[in-house]
Amino acid sequence: MSAPVLSNYDLDDQCYRLRLTASVAGVALDLVNLDAFPGRDHLSRGYLAKNPLGRLPTLEHDGLVLCQPAAMQLYLAGLPGARALIPADPAEQARMHDWLIFADRDLAVASAARACALMDAPGDEVALRARSRALLRLLEDHMTRQGTLGQGYVAGATLSLADLALFVPFALSRDFGIDHDDFPALRLWARRVRRCEGFITMPGIPDYH
Amino acid sequence: MTIPGWSPIALSRDIEAGSSAGTLLEGQEIVVWRDQAGTAHVWEDRCPHRGMKLSFGFVRGDHITCLYHGWAFEGSGRCTGIPAHPALDVPATICATTYAATEAAGMIWVFQPLGDPAGPPPDDATVTPVRSLVLDVPLEAALAALPEAFEGPLIREGQVALLDAGAVQLRIGLQALSATRSALHITALGAPGTGLLLDLLERAQWLRRLAGEEIPA
């Protein structure tokens, strides 16, 4: 069977989320590289036919077309031979979904803040940054609690898709003007995520740490 | 307003061996880092080469290395390696600015005024770290909200607040990040159980609201 195909732009945060997930899951991806900025390839007729919202990335595999990053992560993690990144325990699995939805529904403002700061996207950069920071504080509170419970990751004691989804906006937060100084629990957690097998970086996330 | 003496800047458990973090003390940028042998260092957060924040750098062995050009500094602050000039015997005059630092009562402390020689060490205590809480309000406002959040009377001793929370005694390190922002380094005396610690965490979160921060709705 051929590898899943990711429509990819290296500097896009959600594309990195999928490259990271595939790498950690040990799943091979075929990348189709787009010039999103300044080329606006993601608004081309051919791309919009697959992804009508014109968002990156898109994942295609054997006729399946996915446009939502969380669904792509779940699909990759469910492929035969993928490393277990979905907790078997129902409560932990639900907690993973809870935080995946937080990543997409709430922390979408972090993607918007970054696009505004780096890629000339429209938006109120100051307001987007303030809201992103408030949401990262909420994640900081959660990881502080997890630490007190002896659980090193977002959903429980082991790495899950939620960690990989949420690592991205935190690791890239300096791109939109949020330092890591105020987030001790997230710093410790990010160091754990960085040490996981298959971890890869992207521009803006130093190789060294 | 600088109070001469020791100021807490982090919980010890939050700065792992081989890691670094930036913070502010009354607006002054500082880096705290822990070498692999476990010793904590507190310096000006500035590489003497191009002014890059050293807190963006990385720790290897007993060195912190600047992310920008890889200049490496040992615990004394002295530069010991410049990758662009591998054969160079680095002059002893190339140094990061170091501050007197120590660890006690579960916290890392720096001596103020920054750069002054250390005075007698801060009081020690056997504690359990709870959390550091960064607030977007001045330290005085954070202090004013503490008794209500933890339902107990508070006594301030220098840069430490002692709070009798009934079931547990809190020892809270006070850090003025700037004139408008503050950090509370919350520890509990002894070894409280998980249930009590979770209750303290909920109260610390509520402190944000008491201090006037809005819910991110």
Coordinates of C-alpha atoms in Angstrom, one line a residue:
Chain A
M1 CA 0.0 0.0 0.0
S2 CA 1.3 3.5 -0.9
A3 CA 2.1 6.0 1.9
P4 CA -0.4 8.7 2.9
V5 CA 0.2 12.0 1.0
L6 CA 0.4 15.2 3.0
S7 CA 0.0 18.6 1.2
N8 CA 2.8 20.4 3.1
Y9 CA 4.2 23.8 3.6
D10 CA 7.3 23.5 5.9
L11 CA 6.6 26.8 7.8
D12 CA 3.0 26.0 8.5
D13 CA 2.4 25.0 12.2
Q14 CA -0.4 22.4 11.4
C15 CA 1.7 20.8 8.7
Y16 CA 4.5 20.4 11.2
R17 CA 2.0 18.8 13.7
L18 CA 1.3 16.1 11.1
R19 CA 4.9 15.6 10.1
L20 CA 5.8 15.3 13.8
T21 CA 2.9 12.8 14.4
A22 CA 3.9 10.7 11.5
S23 CA 7.5 10.6 12.5
V24 CA 6.8 9.7 16.2
A25 CA 4.2 7.1 15.1
G26 CA 6.8 5.7 12.7
V27 CA 4.5 6.1 9.7
A28 CA 6.0 7.1 6.3
L29 CA 4.5 10.1 4.6
D30 CA 4.8 11.4 1.0
L31 CA 5.1 15.1 1.1
V32 CA 3.7 17.3 -1.7
N33 CA 5.2 20.7 -1.0
L34 CA 3.2 23.8 -1.7
D35 CA 4.3 27.4 -1.8
A36 CA 1.7 28.9 0.6
F37 CA 3.5 32.1 1.3
P38 CA 4.0 34.1 -0.8
G39 CA 2.8 31.8 -3.6
R40 CA -0.7 31.2 -2.2
D41 CA -0.8 27.7 -3.7
H42 CA -3.3 26.7 -1.0
L43 CA -5.9 29.0 -2.7
S44 CA -5.3 27.4 -6.2
R45 CA -8.2 25.7 -8.0
G46 CA -6.6 22.3 -7.7
Y47 CA -6.0 22.6 -4.0
L48 CA -9.5 24.0 -3.2
A49 CA -11.0 21.0 -5.0
K50 CA -9.6 18.9 -2.2
N51 CA -9.7 21.3 0.7
P52 CA -12.5 23.9 0.0
L53 CA -11.5 26.0 3.1
G54 CA -8.1 26.5 1.5
R55 CA -6.4 25.3 4.7
L56 CA -3.1 23.4 5.2
P57 CA -2.5 20.6 5.4
T58 CA -4.6 18.0 3.5
L59 CA -4.0 14.3 4.0
E60 CA -4.9 11.8 1.2
H61 CA -4.7 8.1 1.3
D62 CA -6.4 5.5 -0.9
G63 CA -9.2 7.9 -1.9
L64 CA -9.7 9.2 1.6
V65 CA -9.3 13.0 1.8
L66 CA -9.0 14.6 5.3
C67 CA -9.0 18.4 6.0
Q68 CA -8.9 18.5 9.8
P69 CA -5.5 18.0 11.6
A70 CA -6.9 16.0 14.5
A71 CA -8.7 13.6 12.2
M72 CA -5.4 13.2 10.2
Q73 CA -3.5 12.5 13.5
L74 CA -6.1 9.9 14.5
Y75 CA -5.9 8.3 11.1
L76 CA -2.1 8.0 11.0
A77 CA -2.1 6.7 14.6
G78 CA -4.6 4.0 13.5
L79 CA -2.6 2.7 10.6
P80 CA -1.1 -0.8 11.0
G81 CA 2.2 -0.8 12.6
A82 CA 1.9 2.7 14.0
R83 CA 3.3 3.4 17.5
A84 CA 0.5 3.5 20.1
L85 CA -0.4 7.2 20.5
I86 CA -4.0 6.7 21.5
P87 CA -4.5 5.6 25.1
A88 CA -6.3 2.2 25.5
D89 CA -8.0 3.4 28.8
P90 CA -11.4 5.0 27.9
A91 CA -10.9 7.8 30.3
E92 CA -7.4 8.7 29.1
Q93 CA -8.6 8.4 25.5
A94 CA -11.5 10.8 26.2
R95 CA -9.0 13.2 27.9
M96 CA -6.8 13.0 24.8
H97 CA -9.9 14.0 22.7
D98 CA -10.8 16.8 25.1
W99 CA -7.4 18.4 24.6
L100 CA -7.3 17.7 20.9
I101 CA -10.5 19.7 20.6
F102 CA -8.9 22.4 22.8
A103 CA -6.0 22.5 20.4
D104 CA -8.3 23.0 17.4
R105 CA -11.2 24.9 18.8
D106 CA -9.5 27.2 21.3
L107 CA -5.8 27.3 20.5
A108 CA -6.5 28.0 16.8
V109 CA -5.9 31.6 17.9
A110 CA -2.2 30.7 18.3
S111 CA -2.1 29.7 14.7
A112 CA -3.8 32.9 13.8
A113 CA -1.4 34.9 15.9
R114 CA 1.6 33.3 14.3
A115 CA 0.2 33.7 10.7
C116 CA -0.5 37.4 11.6
A117 CA 3.0 37.9 12.9
L118 CA 5.0 36.0 10.3
M119 CA 2.9 35.8 7.1
D120 CA 0.9 39.0 6.8
A121 CA -2.4 37.3 7.6
P122 CA -5.2 39.7 8.7
G123 CA -6.1 40.0 12.3
D124 CA -5.4 42.0 15.5
E125 CA -2.0 40.7 16.5
V126 CA -2.1 42.1 20.0
A127 CA -5.5 40.6 20.8
L128 CA -4.6 37.3 19.3
R129 CA -1.3 37.2 21.3
A130 CA -3.2 38.0 24.6
R131 CA -5.7 35.3 24.0
S132 CA -3.1 32.7 23.0
R133 CA -1.2 33.5 26.2
A134 CA -4.3 33.1 28.4
L135 CA -5.0 29.7 26.8
L136 CA -1.4 28.6 27.2
R137 CA -1.8 29.5 30.9
L138 CA -4.8 27.2 31.0
L139 CA -2.6 24.4 29.6
E140 CA 0.1 25.4 32.1
D141 CA -2.5 24.9 34.9
H142 CA -3.4 21.5 33.5
M143 CA 0.2 20.3 33.2
T144 CA 0.9 21.5 36.8
R145 CA -2.0 19.4 38.0
Q146 CA -0.8 16.4 35.9
G147 CA 2.6 16.8 37.5
T148 CA 1.1 16.7 41.0
L149 CA -0.7 13.5 40.0
G150 CA 2.6 12.0 38.7
Q151 CA 1.4 12.1 35.1
G152 CA 3.9 13.5 32.7
Y153 CA 1.7 14.0 29.6
V154 CA -1.5 15.8 28.7
A155 CA -3.8 12.7 28.8
G156 CA -2.0 10.6 31.3
A157 CA 1.3 8.9 32.0
T158 CA 2.2 8.3 28.4
L159 CA 2.6 10.4 25.2
S160 CA -0.5 10.7 23.1
L161 CA -1.7 12.7 20.1
A162 CA -2.8 15.5 22.3
D163 CA 0.9 16.1 23.4
L164 CA 2.0 16.3 19.8
A165 CA -0.9 18.7 18.9
L166 CA -0.3 21.0 21.8
F167 CA 3.5 20.9 21.7
V168 CA 3.4 22.9 18.4
P169 CA 1.8 26.2 19.5
F170 CA 3.9 26.2 22.7
A171 CA 7.2 25.4 20.9
L172 CA 6.5 28.1 18.3
S173 CA 5.1 30.7 20.7
R174 CA 8.2 32.9 20.4
D175 CA 7.2 33.4 16.7
F176 CA 4.3 35.5 17.9
G177 CA 5.9 37.1 20.9
I178 CA 5.2 34.8 23.8
D179 CA 8.3 33.7 25.8
H180 CA 8.5 30.4 27.6
D181 CA 9.6 32.2 30.8
D182 CA 6.1 32.1 32.5
F183 CA 5.4 28.5 31.8
P184 CA 7.5 26.2 34.0
A185 CA 5.3 23.2 33.8
L186 CA 5.1 23.5 30.0
R187 CA 8.9 23.8 29.8
L188 CA 9.3 20.5 31.7
W189 CA 6.6 18.8 29.5
A190 CA 8.1 20.2 26.3
R191 CA 11.5 18.7 27.3
R192 CA 9.8 15.3 27.7
V193 CA 8.1 15.6 24.3
R194 CA 11.4 16.5 22.7
R195 CA 13.0 13.4 24.1
C196 CA 10.4 11.0 22.6
E197 CA 11.6 8.6 19.9
G198 CA 11.1 10.0 16.4
F199 CA 10.9 13.7 17.5
I200 CA 11.6 16.2 14.7
T201 CA 11.9 20.0 14.7
M202 CA 10.9 22.7 12.2
P203 CA 12.2 26.2 11.6
G204 CA 11.6 28.2 14.8
I205 CA 12.2 25.2 17.0
P206 CA 15.9 24.8 17.8
D207 CA 17.5 21.4 17.4
Y208 CA 19.5 22.0 20.6
H209 CA 17.8 22.2 23.9
Chain B
M1 CA 11.7 49.2 44.8
T2 CA 14.6 46.9 45.5
I3 CA 14.8 45.2 48.9
P4 CA 18.4 44.3 49.4
G5 CA 18.9 40.6 50.1
W6 CA 17.9 37.3 48.6
S7 CA 15.0 37.2 46.1
P8 CA 13.4 33.9 45.0
I9 CA 13.2 33.5 41.2
A10 CA 12.1 29.9 40.6
L11 CA 11.1 26.7 42.3
S12 CA 14.1 24.4 42.4
R13 CA 12.2 21.4 40.9
D14 CA 11.2 23.5 37.8
I15 CA 14.8 24.0 36.6
E16 CA 16.1 20.6 35.7
A17 CA 19.7 19.7 35.4
G18 CA 20.9 20.6 31.9
S19 CA 18.2 23.3 31.3
S20 CA 17.8 27.1 31.4
A21 CA 15.0 29.6 31.7
G22 CA 14.7 33.3 31.5
T23 CA 12.9 35.5 34.0
L24 CA 12.7 39.1 35.2
L25 CA 13.6 40.7 38.5
E26 CA 12.2 44.2 38.7
G27 CA 12.5 44.5 35.0
Q28 CA 16.1 43.2 34.8
E29 CA 16.4 40.2 32.4
I30 CA 18.1 37.2 34.1
V31 CA 18.8 33.6 33.1
V32 CA 18.7 30.7 35.6
W33 CA 20.3 27.5 34.5
R34 CA 21.4 24.3 36.1
D35 CA 24.5 22.4 35.1
Q36 CA 24.6 18.6 34.7
A37 CA 26.2 18.3 38.2
G38 CA 23.1 20.0 39.6
T39 CA 24.4 23.5 40.5
A40 CA 22.1 26.4 39.7
H41 CA 23.5 29.6 38.2
V42 CA 21.8 33.0 37.9
W43 CA 23.3 35.5 35.4
E44 CA 22.4 38.5 33.4
D45 CA 20.3 37.1 30.4
R46 CA 22.7 38.4 27.8
C47 CA 25.6 36.9 25.8
P48 CA 28.5 39.3 26.0
H49 CA 29.1 38.7 22.3
R50 CA 26.0 40.1 20.5
G51 CA 23.5 40.5 23.4
M52 CA 21.4 37.4 22.6
K53 CA 19.4 36.0 25.5
L54 CA 21.4 33.2 27.1
S55 CA 18.0 31.7 28.2
F56 CA 17.5 30.8 24.5
G57 CA 20.7 28.8 24.7
F58 CA 21.3 25.2 25.8
V59 CA 23.2 23.6 28.6
R60 CA 25.8 20.9 28.0
G61 CA 27.8 19.5 30.9
D62 CA 29.0 22.4 33.0
H63 CA 28.5 25.0 30.3
I64 CA 25.7 27.2 28.9
T65 CA 26.0 27.8 25.2
C66 CA 24.5 30.8 23.3
L67 CA 22.1 29.7 20.6
Y68 CA 23.3 32.5 18.3
H69 CA 27.0 31.8 17.7
G70 CA 27.7 29.0 20.1
W71 CA 29.9 30.8 22.6
A72 CA 30.2 28.5 25.6
F73 CA 30.4 29.8 29.2
E74 CA 31.4 27.8 32.3
G75 CA 29.8 28.2 35.8
S76 CA 32.2 31.1 36.7
G77 CA 30.8 33.0 33.7
R78 CA 34.1 32.8 31.8
C79 CA 33.9 32.0 28.1
T80 CA 35.7 28.8 27.3
G81 CA 34.9 28.2 23.7
I82 CA 34.1 30.1 20.4
P83 CA 33.2 27.7 17.6
A84 CA 34.2 30.1 14.9
H85 CA 37.7 30.2 16.3
P86 CA 38.2 26.6 17.5
A87 CA 42.0 27.0 18.1
L88 CA 41.6 30.2 20.0
D89 CA 42.7 30.3 23.7
V90 CA 39.8 32.5 24.7
P91 CA 40.9 35.5 26.7
A92 CA 39.9 35.4 30.4
T93 CA 38.3 38.9 30.0
I94 CA 35.4 37.5 28.0
C95 CA 32.8 36.8 30.6
A96 CA 29.0 36.7 31.1
T97 CA 27.8 38.8 34.0
T98 CA 27.2 36.5 37.0
Y99 CA 25.1 37.1 40.1
A100 CA 25.3 35.5 43.6
A101 CA 22.8 32.6 43.7
T102 CA 21.9 29.9 46.1
E103 CA 19.2 27.3 46.8
A104 CA 17.2 27.0 50.0
A105 CA 13.6 25.9 51.0
G106 CA 12.8 24.5 47.5
M107 CA 13.6 27.7 45.7
I108 CA 16.5 29.3 43.7
W109 CA 17.5 32.7 45.0
V110 CA 19.5 35.6 43.6
F111 CA 21.1 38.3 45.8
Q112 CA 20.0 41.9 45.3
P113 CA 21.2 44.4 44.3
L114 CA 22.3 42.2 41.4
G115 CA 26.0 41.8 41.2
D116 CA 26.6 42.5 44.9
P117 CA 28.4 39.9 46.9
A118 CA 26.2 37.4 48.7
G119 CA 25.0 38.1 52.3
P120 CA 24.1 35.4 54.8
P121 CA 22.1 32.6 53.2
P122 CA 18.2 32.6 53.1
D123 CA 16.3 30.6 55.7
D124 CA 16.0 26.9 54.8
A125 CA 12.9 24.7 55.3
T126 CA 11.7 21.3 54.4
V127 CA 9.0 21.9 51.8
T128 CA 7.0 20.4 49.0
P129 CA 6.8 22.6 45.9
V130 CA 3.3 23.5 44.8
R131 CA 3.7 25.7 41.8
S132 CA 5.0 29.0 40.5
L133 CA 2.2 31.4 39.6
V134 CA 2.8 34.3 37.2
L135 CA 0.3 37.1 37.5
D136 CA -0.3 40.2 35.4
V137 CA -0.6 42.4 38.5
P138 CA 1.9 44.1 40.7
L139 CA 3.4 42.1 43.6
E140 CA 1.4 44.2 46.1
A141 CA -1.9 43.2 44.5
A142 CA -0.9 39.5 44.4
L143 CA 0.0 39.7 48.1
A144 CA -3.3 41.4 48.9
A145 CA -5.2 38.5 47.2
L146 CA -3.4 35.7 49.0
P147 CA -5.3 35.6 52.3
E148 CA -8.6 35.3 50.6
A149 CA -7.4 32.6 48.1
F150 CA -5.9 30.4 50.8
E151 CA -8.3 31.4 53.6
G152 CA -5.6 32.3 56.1
P153 CA -3.6 35.1 57.7
L154 CA -0.3 36.1 56.1
I155 CA 3.0 37.4 57.5
R156 CA 5.6 38.8 55.2
E157 CA 9.3 38.3 56.0
G158 CA 11.4 39.9 53.3
Q159 CA 10.7 38.2 50.0
V160 CA 8.8 35.3 51.7
A161 CA 5.1 35.2 52.7
L162 CA 4.2 32.8 55.4
L163 CA 0.5 31.8 55.2
D164 CA -1.4 29.7 57.7
A165 CA -3.8 27.8 55.4
G166 CA -5.2 25.7 58.2
A167 CA -4.4 22.2 57.1
V168 CA -1.1 23.3 55.8
Q169 CA 1.5 26.1 56.2
L170 CA 2.5 27.8 53.0
R171 CA 5.9 29.4 52.4
I172 CA 5.5 31.6 49.3
G173 CA 8.5 33.2 47.5
L174 CA 7.7 36.7 46.2
Q175 CA 9.1 37.9 43.0
A176 CA 8.4 41.3 41.4
L177 CA 8.9 40.6 37.7
S178 CA 8.3 44.3 36.9
A179 CA 6.2 47.2 38.2
T180 CA 3.1 45.5 36.8
R181 CA 3.7 41.8 36.9
S182 CA 4.7 39.3 39.6
A183 CA 5.4 35.7 40.4
L184 CA 4.5 33.6 43.5
H185 CA 6.6 30.6 44.2
I186 CA 4.3 28.5 46.3
T187 CA 5.6 25.8 48.6
A188 CA 4.0 23.9 51.5
L189 CA 5.8 22.9 54.7
G190 CA 6.3 19.2 55.1
A191 CA 4.8 16.6 52.8
P192 CA 1.1 17.2 52.2
G193 CA -0.9 14.5 50.3
T194 CA -2.1 14.7 46.7
G195 CA -5.6 15.8 47.7
L196 CA -4.4 18.7 49.7
L197 CA -1.9 19.7 46.9
L198 CA -4.7 19.6 44.3
D199 CA -6.8 21.9 46.5
L200 CA -3.9 24.3 46.8
L201 CA -3.6 24.3 43.0
E202 CA -7.3 25.1 42.5
R203 CA -6.9 28.0 45.0
A204 CA -3.8 29.3 43.1
Q205 CA -5.9 29.3 39.9
W206 CA -8.7 31.2 41.6
L207 CA -6.1 33.7 42.8
R208 CA -5.8 34.8 39.1
R209 CA -9.5 35.8 39.3
L210 CA -9.1 37.5 42.7
A211 CA -6.2 39.4 41.4
G212 CA -8.3 40.8 38.6
E213 CA -7.4 38.6 35.6
E214 CA -10.2 37.7 33.3
I215 CA -11.3 34.2 32.2
P216 CA -10.0 33.6 28.7
A217 CA -13.5 33.1 27.2

